[in-house]
Amino acid sequence: MRIRVLGTLHAETAGVSIAPSAAKPRQILALLALQSRHIVPVSDLMEEVWGSGPPRSAPTTLQTYILQLRRRLRAALGEPGPLPGTGTGAMPRDPYAPSDKEILATRHGGYQLEIADCDVDALEFARLTRTGHAAYEAGDMAKSSRLLENALALWRGPALADLPHGKHLSIEATRLEESRLGALERRIDADLRMGRHREVLAELCALRGRYPLYENLHALLMVAFHQDGRSSDALIAFRRLRSTLVEELGLEPSPRIDRLHQAILRGEDALDTWRGSGSGQAAGLAG
């Protein structure tokens, strides 16, 4: 089975789609996938679908949704009968393959989806980013950049883009987007440390418009301009950031951005200044 949530929801087994069309079962499948090999309590699943005041019929309806998902799994795995909603049969079942109840298992107080992390794009993204960050901390910029680029390539749009977001999927979507931004910043940082300032300038200019309040991306743009011998553009980038922060949030740039600005004014090495300011830590939104 392969499940993708970094974009629109896509789920398939043996080349056959198992993603339901109705919104609520899709929410359940996505939440189970994001917690693959962990028990997701019934209470969490009901809260995701119905909020803090589920109807009295919620436990029974949830069981129905789980049965629907299992039916789609069973058909895709080659059990007799057509795949629900398709009118077509599946390939003969592999006698050694796990059953639908083993893949989507009932556990004490909840349900558990038993698939490997590498088969869920969000979990594979997490693995690649962990190893990419570790390579960065070990000083291997080429490996870090490559791993983080591979992780970012898994994204096909905003996480869980075509799903309603209850409490739990909202938390997951926010967490994934923060991880994405952290991986993007770290990958660009690694590229700059390898002297690839010209390669990342266009990307950083586009990101500046997409994330006008994300200070560290603006700082990396300043570093890239300065490395390219365009100190005046680096200073303009700082003034643009400062103006946006003051107008939108009533805040001045953070001290580390200001130190970078002063280093550029003095003609010092911007990358060394940024490295010494703690840029290797996860970036945050200004304010």
XYZ file of C-alpha atoms in Angstrom:
287
model
C 0.000 0.000 0.000
C 1.121 3.546 -0.737
C -0.530 6.633 0.728
C 0.234 10.237 -0.168
C -0.949 13.186 1.896
C 1.622 15.843 0.887
C -0.828 17.331 -1.573
C -4.155 15.731 -2.388
C -4.962 12.386 -0.770
C -3.941 9.379 -2.856
C -4.009 5.790 -1.641
C -3.524 2.592 -3.584
C -2.788 -1.083 -3.146
C -1.494 -3.265 -5.978
C -2.110 -0.379 -8.360
C -5.769 -0.089 -7.350
C -7.073 3.062 -5.654
C -8.492 2.492 -2.189
C -9.199 6.141 -1.384
C -12.894 6.631 -0.618
C -14.759 9.498 -2.249
C -16.672 10.687 0.827
C -14.971 13.297 3.002
C -15.245 11.666 6.437
C -13.738 8.281 5.503
C -10.958 10.168 3.718
C -10.216 12.087 6.925
C -10.058 8.833 8.847
C -7.719 7.217 6.315
C -5.402 10.251 6.336
C -5.206 10.378 10.139
C -4.524 6.633 10.361
C -1.793 6.953 7.715
C -0.087 9.834 9.516
C -0.022 7.686 12.663
C 0.940 4.503 10.812
C 1.820 1.574 13.114
C 0.443 3.505 16.089
C -2.971 3.115 17.648
C -5.292 6.014 16.904
C -7.920 6.161 19.661
C -11.577 6.045 18.680
C -12.043 9.314 20.556
C -9.463 11.038 18.320
C -11.077 9.723 15.148
C -14.526 10.872 16.262
C -13.184 14.273 17.323
C -11.516 14.701 13.940
C -14.704 13.931 12.032
C -17.399 15.414 14.272
C -15.597 17.862 16.543
C -16.098 18.115 20.277
C -19.810 17.237 20.161
C -20.192 14.033 18.124
C -23.704 12.647 17.591
C -24.854 9.602 19.517
C -24.554 7.573 16.343
C -20.850 8.466 15.926
C -19.358 5.153 17.251
C -21.559 3.091 14.935
C -20.945 5.376 11.977
C -17.185 5.237 12.605
C -17.321 1.436 12.524
C -19.154 1.665 9.204
C -16.405 3.874 7.780
C -13.749 1.403 8.937
C -15.663 -1.466 7.310
C -15.876 0.516 4.070
C -12.111 1.058 4.092
C -11.535 -2.640 4.737
C -13.844 -3.593 1.874
C -11.835 -1.431 -0.487
C -8.628 -2.976 0.821
C -10.013 -6.491 0.456
C -11.054 -5.877 -3.149
C -7.688 -4.316 -4.020
C -5.872 -7.262 -2.442
C -7.665 -9.646 -4.771
C -10.552 -10.957 -2.729
C -13.611 -12.037 -4.772
C -15.974 -9.320 -5.853
C -15.703 -5.916 -7.484
C -13.906 -2.951 -5.994
C -16.596 -0.713 -4.462
C -17.600 2.031 -6.854
C -15.657 0.614 -9.823
C -17.615 -2.415 -10.995
C -14.362 -4.197 -11.795
C -12.721 -7.164 -10.131
C -9.197 -7.265 -8.720
C -6.237 -9.501 -9.487
C -6.110 -12.936 -7.780
C -4.999 -12.569 -4.197
C -1.469 -13.424 -3.081
C -1.955 -16.100 -0.384
C 1.013 -14.675 1.559
C -0.233 -11.075 1.518
C -1.712 -9.647 4.729
C -5.477 -9.454 4.958
C -7.496 -6.267 5.160
C -8.003 -6.809 8.904
C -4.267 -7.175 9.411
C -3.523 -3.981 7.478
C -6.302 -2.001 9.164
C -6.344 -3.632 12.573
C -8.716 -3.186 15.474
C -6.819 -2.499 18.676
C -7.897 -1.868 22.245
C -9.623 1.501 22.173
C -8.799 2.324 18.564
C -7.506 1.333 15.145
C -4.052 0.914 13.673
C -2.874 1.039 10.060
C -0.014 -1.413 9.580
C 2.102 -0.129 6.697
C 5.755 0.798 6.468
C 6.848 4.396 6.979
C 8.367 4.456 3.488
C 4.891 3.834 2.035
C 3.467 7.062 3.525
C 4.987 10.126 1.884
C 4.731 12.269 5.038
C 6.611 9.660 7.075
C 9.237 9.232 4.364
C 9.586 13.020 4.306
C 10.207 12.968 8.061
C 12.884 10.266 7.690
C 14.697 12.113 4.907
C 14.613 15.422 6.770
C 15.999 13.819 9.928
C 18.934 12.362 8.017
C 19.378 15.604 6.073
C 19.527 17.678 9.246
C 21.947 15.171 10.776
C 24.233 15.429 7.735
C 24.158 19.214 8.039
C 25.133 19.071 11.697
C 27.962 16.686 10.761
C 29.239 19.218 8.210
C 28.364 17.212 5.080
C 26.615 19.959 3.116
C 26.399 18.033 -0.164
C 24.665 15.074 1.490
C 22.391 17.363 3.502
C 21.322 19.305 0.425
C 20.668 16.109 -1.550
C 18.598 14.449 1.181
C 16.556 17.547 1.915
C 15.934 18.117 -1.789
C 14.680 14.531 -2.073
C 12.401 15.131 0.917
C 10.980 18.347 -0.540
C 10.379 16.632 -3.898
C 7.735 14.457 -2.199
C 5.441 17.466 -1.869
C 2.765 17.912 -4.551
C 0.994 20.877 -2.947
C -0.218 21.859 0.523
C -0.496 18.919 2.896
C -3.953 17.302 3.029
C -5.043 19.786 0.388
C -8.384 18.233 -0.572
C -9.557 17.189 2.897
C -11.643 18.905 5.559
C -9.457 19.583 8.583
C -10.775 18.705 11.997
C -8.715 19.296 15.125
C -6.138 16.564 14.510
C -5.600 17.042 10.781
C -5.281 20.795 11.348
C -2.464 20.124 13.802
C -0.836 17.693 11.380
C -1.100 20.097 8.431
C 0.505 22.905 10.449
C 3.263 20.603 11.706
C 4.027 19.347 8.208
C 4.178 22.852 6.753
C 6.567 23.975 9.496
C 8.746 20.939 8.802
C 8.668 21.737 5.104
C 9.812 25.311 5.699
C 12.543 24.127 8.046
C 13.809 21.629 5.460
C 13.676 24.255 2.722
C 15.636 26.773 4.779
C 18.235 24.197 5.795
C 18.676 22.986 2.204
C 19.243 26.526 0.938
C 21.622 27.192 3.831
C 23.621 24.081 2.867
C 23.696 25.228 -0.775
C 25.021 28.646 0.239
C 27.770 27.020 2.283
C 28.821 25.184 -0.879
C 29.002 28.450 -2.831
C 25.778 27.929 -4.786
C 24.490 31.455 -4.212
C 23.635 32.066 -7.860
C 21.690 28.817 -8.085
C 19.415 29.757 -5.171
C 18.891 33.480 -5.810
C 15.838 33.108 -8.053
C 14.298 30.582 -5.659
C 14.843 32.893 -2.686
C 13.336 35.879 -4.516
C 10.189 33.835 -5.154
C 10.080 32.592 -1.564
C 10.371 36.158 -0.267
C 7.042 36.943 -1.911
C 5.416 33.739 -0.718
C 6.580 34.103 2.894
C 6.908 37.857 3.505
C 7.200 37.464 7.303
C 9.595 34.518 7.415
C 12.752 36.255 8.579
C 15.303 33.527 7.960
C 14.449 33.150 4.290
C 14.959 36.897 3.887
C 18.287 36.587 5.697
C 19.397 33.831 3.336
C 18.451 36.059 0.403
C 20.632 38.814 1.887
C 23.512 36.340 2.228
C 23.074 35.132 -1.361
C 23.057 38.684 -2.722
C 26.146 39.564 -0.706
C 27.997 36.434 -1.849
C 27.145 37.369 -5.428
C 28.728 40.790 -4.981
C 25.357 42.553 -4.850
C 25.532 44.170 -1.426
C 23.167 46.948 -2.457
C 20.466 44.369 -3.259
C 21.135 42.700 0.100
C 20.543 46.023 1.871
C 17.377 46.632 -0.150
C 16.158 43.180 0.881
C 16.730 44.110 4.534
C 14.825 47.387 4.184
C 11.963 45.585 2.490
C 11.785 43.034 5.299
C 11.933 45.712 7.976
C 9.163 47.725 6.299
C 6.926 44.649 6.083
C 7.498 43.672 9.711
C 6.814 47.175 10.985
C 3.678 47.594 8.878
C 2.223 44.129 9.467
C 3.296 43.341 13.028
C 4.684 46.535 14.533
C 8.003 44.751 15.071
C 11.604 45.449 14.202
C 13.727 42.656 12.672
C 15.266 40.263 15.170
C 18.753 40.960 16.577
C 20.374 38.245 14.454
C 18.963 39.790 11.257
C 20.196 43.167 12.422
C 23.685 41.728 13.042
C 23.674 40.379 9.490
C 22.624 43.787 8.187
C 25.439 45.500 10.072
C 27.984 42.966 8.780
C 26.952 43.665 5.190
C 27.233 47.411 5.798
C 30.770 46.856 7.092
C 31.671 44.626 4.156
C 32.231 41.582 6.354
C 31.557 37.973 5.396
C 27.763 37.649 5.567
C 27.766 33.867 5.644
C 30.186 33.752 8.575
C 28.048 36.274 10.432
C 24.885 34.299 9.739
C 26.586 31.058 10.756
C 27.626 32.617 14.049
C 24.131 33.975 14.737
C 22.555 30.552 15.271
C 20.940 30.130 11.851
C 21.375 26.366 12.047
C 18.429 26.213 14.421
C 14.899 25.888 13.128
C 13.559 29.135 11.769
C 10.337 30.705 12.943
C 7.813 33.189 11.659
C 8.623 36.702 12.816
C 6.634 37.446 15.943
